[in-house]
């Protein structure tokens, strides 16, 4: 009930008609994601007519087109949806937890922990399968998240946004150094990881989806359960406590959700840049700072962006292919800079 007051405070300045605009934005984002899915299924090294794609999806007749769609493109597309949604929501959560509109999933060291876990699985244990990478990445992400929270919550005042950011920077530096040291000591591991570290959907298959889906599902559900407490946190720690919100509990649950989401996405597609940074910012430009709208919009816009980047990478240098991480960095960074320069940065 108290957090409902905080939510009302965030939206008081907007006319009631803005809710219809936000609803339209959600449906528009859903249509954009649907278009990205259709393009991802139809376009590749061998482009297929849309009618062929639809027919193969409805009737798997064992033809070459059906095999390409069901065995390669459907798993790749679904993995892109899962990873994109995870990164978009994780970025929105981190920006809300730290009250920093330009924060990204790498700020709390979660991505660095996940990457170090993958490096360790290859260098120390010789495990190169995706299944092993996912579990080691999750373990690294969990360890990083726990260390960040332990550092931030020590002393008086608890886990404040400033302490979370500083603790995340320290842990990210430590895990990045550990990962790079392990790679330099193992040339074979360096060769295997240099493509993964860019960020790509090319390796995704049905095993990828089934492995990361539980982590992404739990992380998204937990994030959606936090929308009202996060709105209370936007008023500041003292204001949130005055409204009856459990500040430390909310931050811990948010960090747990970020750990699950970032760990799963990083293990599957690598440490993609820009997606978790810019998409929540764009969502707030459309819907304002109310997390009830920012999180769902981020959940839809981020996978759409990732799939569009993946499709562009398939056709840009045919017959070769650009990794999605390269495309998001080359195209996304200038767009985000333009947004920041010409529009007011929307606060959290």
PDB file of C-alpha atoms in Angstrom, residues 116-230:
ATOM      1  CA  UNK A 116      35.447 -15.362 -15.556  1.00  0.00           C
ATOM      2  CA  UNK A 117      33.380 -18.481 -14.841  1.00  0.00           C
ATOM      3  CA  UNK A 118      33.356 -19.412 -18.526  1.00  0.00           C
ATOM      4  CA  UNK A 119      37.110 -18.860 -18.788  1.00  0.00           C
ATOM      5  CA  UNK A 120      37.675 -21.027 -15.709  1.00  0.00           C
ATOM      6  CA  UNK A 121      35.568 -23.869 -17.125  1.00  0.00           C
ATOM      7  CA  UNK A 122      37.769 -24.013 -20.223  1.00  0.00           C
ATOM      8  CA  UNK A 123      41.208 -23.350 -18.778  1.00  0.00           C
ATOM      9  CA  UNK A 124      40.985 -25.319 -15.531  1.00  0.00           C
ATOM     10  CA  UNK A 125      38.624 -28.137 -16.475  1.00  0.00           C
ATOM     11  CA  UNK A 126      38.792 -28.296 -20.276  1.00  0.00           C
ATOM     12  CA  UNK A 127      34.993 -28.024 -20.565  1.00  0.00           C
ATOM     13  CA  UNK A 128      33.943 -26.443 -23.851  1.00  0.00           C
ATOM     14  CA  UNK A 129      30.269 -27.417 -24.074  1.00  0.00           C
ATOM     15  CA  UNK A 130      27.611 -24.741 -23.761  1.00  0.00           C
ATOM     16  CA  UNK A 131      25.942 -26.654 -20.932  1.00  0.00           C
ATOM     17  CA  UNK A 132      29.100 -26.439 -18.843  1.00  0.00           C
ATOM     18  CA  UNK A 133      29.619 -22.789 -19.787  1.00  0.00           C
ATOM     19  CA  UNK A 134      26.157 -21.851 -18.579  1.00  0.00           C
ATOM     20  CA  UNK A 135      26.626 -23.416 -15.157  1.00  0.00           C
ATOM     21  CA  UNK A 136      30.103 -21.967 -14.646  1.00  0.00           C
ATOM     22  CA  UNK A 137      28.880 -18.567 -15.840  1.00  0.00           C
ATOM     23  CA  UNK A 138      25.978 -18.694 -13.401  1.00  0.00           C
ATOM     24  CA  UNK A 139      28.344 -19.672 -10.597  1.00  0.00           C
ATOM     25  CA  UNK A 140      30.663 -16.761 -11.453  1.00  0.00           C
ATOM     26  CA  UNK A 141      27.731 -14.350 -11.635  1.00  0.00           C
ATOM     27  CA  UNK A 142      26.376 -15.509  -8.274  1.00  0.00           C
ATOM     28  CA  UNK A 143      29.784 -15.188  -6.593  1.00  0.00           C
ATOM     29  CA  UNK A 144      30.246 -11.714  -8.062  1.00  0.00           C
ATOM     30  CA  UNK A 145      26.769 -10.641  -6.997  1.00  0.00           C
ATOM     31  CA  UNK A 146      27.240 -11.902  -3.445  1.00  0.00           C
ATOM     32  CA  UNK A 147      30.617 -10.186  -3.146  1.00  0.00           C
ATOM     33  CA  UNK A 148      29.214  -6.905  -4.415  1.00  0.00           C
ATOM     34  CA  UNK A 149      26.315  -7.025  -1.972  1.00  0.00           C
ATOM     35  CA  UNK A 150      28.617  -7.995   0.891  1.00  0.00           C
ATOM     36  CA  UNK A 151      30.918  -5.061   0.149  1.00  0.00           C
ATOM     37  CA  UNK A 152      28.033  -2.618  -0.275  1.00  0.00           C
ATOM     38  CA  UNK A 153      26.073  -3.676   2.798  1.00  0.00           C
ATOM     39  CA  UNK A 154      28.993  -3.551   5.241  1.00  0.00           C
ATOM     40  CA  UNK A 155      29.093  -0.661   7.687  1.00  0.00           C
ATOM     41  CA  UNK A 156      26.416   1.880   8.502  1.00  0.00           C
ATOM     42  CA  UNK A 157      23.739   2.810   5.992  1.00  0.00           C
ATOM     43  CA  UNK A 158      23.492  -0.539   4.226  1.00  0.00           C
ATOM     44  CA  UNK A 159      23.738  -1.141   0.487  1.00  0.00           C
ATOM     45  CA  UNK A 160      23.342   2.393  -0.848  1.00  0.00           C
ATOM     46  CA  UNK A 161      23.458   3.089  -4.610  1.00  0.00           C
ATOM     47  CA  UNK A 162      26.923   4.603  -4.274  1.00  0.00           C
ATOM     48  CA  UNK A 163      28.274   1.564  -2.414  1.00  0.00           C
ATOM     49  CA  UNK A 164      26.723  -0.818  -4.942  1.00  0.00           C
ATOM     50  CA  UNK A 165      28.376   1.050  -7.810  1.00  0.00           C
ATOM     51  CA  UNK A 166      31.773   1.220  -6.086  1.00  0.00           C
ATOM     52  CA  UNK A 167      31.614  -2.402  -4.971  1.00  0.00           C
ATOM     53  CA  UNK A 168      30.627  -3.446  -8.476  1.00  0.00           C
ATOM     54  CA  UNK A 169      33.550  -1.547  -9.994  1.00  0.00           C
ATOM     55  CA  UNK A 170      35.994  -3.275  -7.633  1.00  0.00           C
ATOM     56  CA  UNK A 171      34.590  -6.768  -8.223  1.00  0.00           C
ATOM     57  CA  UNK A 172      34.425  -6.187 -12.001  1.00  0.00           C
ATOM     58  CA  UNK A 173      38.100  -5.205 -12.047  1.00  0.00           C
ATOM     59  CA  UNK A 174      39.082  -8.274 -10.006  1.00  0.00           C
ATOM     60  CA  UNK A 175      37.144 -10.770 -12.112  1.00  0.00           C
ATOM     61  CA  UNK A 176      38.235  -9.138 -15.372  1.00  0.00           C
ATOM     62  CA  UNK A 177      41.869  -9.412 -14.294  1.00  0.00           C
ATOM     63  CA  UNK A 178      41.403 -13.055 -13.278  1.00  0.00           C
ATOM     64  CA  UNK A 179      39.753 -13.926 -16.576  1.00  0.00           C
ATOM     65  CA  UNK A 180      42.369 -12.187 -18.707  1.00  0.00           C
ATOM     66  CA  UNK A 181      45.199 -13.807 -16.751  1.00  0.00           C
ATOM     67  CA  UNK A 182      43.735 -17.272 -17.253  1.00  0.00           C
ATOM     68  CA  UNK A 183      43.281 -16.651 -20.973  1.00  0.00           C
ATOM     69  CA  UNK A 184      46.856 -15.414 -21.424  1.00  0.00           C
ATOM     70  CA  UNK A 185      48.161 -18.541 -19.702  1.00  0.00           C
ATOM     71  CA  UNK A 186      46.197 -20.817 -22.046  1.00  0.00           C
ATOM     72  CA  UNK A 187      46.512 -20.078 -25.764  1.00  0.00           C
ATOM     73  CA  UNK A 188      43.863 -22.637 -26.701  1.00  0.00           C
ATOM     74  CA  UNK A 189      41.338 -21.070 -24.351  1.00  0.00           C
ATOM     75  CA  UNK A 190      42.166 -17.608 -25.710  1.00  0.00           C
ATOM     76  CA  UNK A 191      41.449 -18.808 -29.248  1.00  0.00           C
ATOM     77  CA  UNK A 192      38.116 -20.319 -28.211  1.00  0.00           C
ATOM     78  CA  UNK A 193      36.983 -17.333 -26.183  1.00  0.00           C
ATOM     79  CA  UNK A 194      37.930 -14.466 -28.458  1.00  0.00           C
ATOM     80  CA  UNK A 195      34.796 -14.970 -30.573  1.00  0.00           C
ATOM     81  CA  UNK A 196      32.495 -15.561 -27.611  1.00  0.00           C
ATOM     82  CA  UNK A 197      33.724 -12.413 -25.884  1.00  0.00           C
ATOM     83  CA  UNK A 198      32.365 -10.248 -28.733  1.00  0.00           C
ATOM     84  CA  UNK A 199      28.790 -11.449 -28.256  1.00  0.00           C
ATOM     85  CA  UNK A 200      26.974 -13.580 -30.810  1.00  0.00           C
ATOM     86  CA  UNK A 201      23.836 -15.666 -31.334  1.00  0.00           C
ATOM     87  CA  UNK A 202      25.544 -17.920 -33.871  1.00  0.00           C
ATOM     88  CA  UNK A 203      26.270 -20.711 -31.368  1.00  0.00           C
ATOM     89  CA  UNK A 204      22.746 -20.781 -29.967  1.00  0.00           C
ATOM     90  CA  UNK A 205      20.810 -24.020 -30.318  1.00  0.00           C
ATOM     91  CA  UNK A 206      17.952 -25.803 -28.576  1.00  0.00           C
ATOM     92  CA  UNK A 207      20.284 -26.755 -25.712  1.00  0.00           C
ATOM     93  CA  UNK A 208      21.057 -23.083 -25.183  1.00  0.00           C
ATOM     94  CA  UNK A 209      17.409 -22.218 -24.732  1.00  0.00           C
ATOM     95  CA  UNK A 210      16.520 -25.102 -22.436  1.00  0.00           C
ATOM     96  CA  UNK A 211      19.559 -24.387 -20.257  1.00  0.00           C
ATOM     97  CA  UNK A 212      19.084 -20.648 -19.755  1.00  0.00           C
ATOM     98  CA  UNK A 213      15.258 -20.541 -19.808  1.00  0.00           C
ATOM     99  CA  UNK A 214      14.747 -21.409 -16.095  1.00  0.00           C
ATOM    100  CA  UNK A 215      17.218 -18.743 -14.949  1.00  0.00           C
ATOM    101  CA  UNK A 216      15.754 -16.104 -17.260  1.00  0.00           C
ATOM    102  CA  UNK A 217      12.195 -17.009 -16.267  1.00  0.00           C
ATOM    103  CA  UNK A 218      12.869 -16.746 -12.535  1.00  0.00           C
ATOM    104  CA  UNK A 219      14.849 -13.523 -13.006  1.00  0.00           C
ATOM    105  CA  UNK A 220      12.093 -11.873 -15.054  1.00  0.00           C
ATOM    106  CA  UNK A 221       9.392 -12.945 -12.611  1.00  0.00           C
ATOM    107  CA  UNK A 222      11.381 -11.612  -9.662  1.00  0.00           C
ATOM    108  CA  UNK A 223      12.015  -8.327 -11.488  1.00  0.00           C
ATOM    109  CA  UNK A 224       8.315  -7.825 -12.235  1.00  0.00           C
ATOM    110  CA  UNK A 225       7.497  -8.440  -8.582  1.00  0.00           C
ATOM    111  CA  UNK A 226       9.786  -5.527  -7.641  1.00  0.00           C
ATOM    112  CA  UNK A 227       8.180  -2.770  -9.724  1.00  0.00           C
ATOM    113  CA  UNK A 228       6.378  -1.076  -6.815  1.00  0.00           C
ATOM    114  CA  UNK A 229       9.297  -1.217  -4.322  1.00  0.00           C
ATOM    115  CA  UNK A 230      11.573   0.141  -7.060  1.00  0.00           C
TER     116      UNK A 230
END
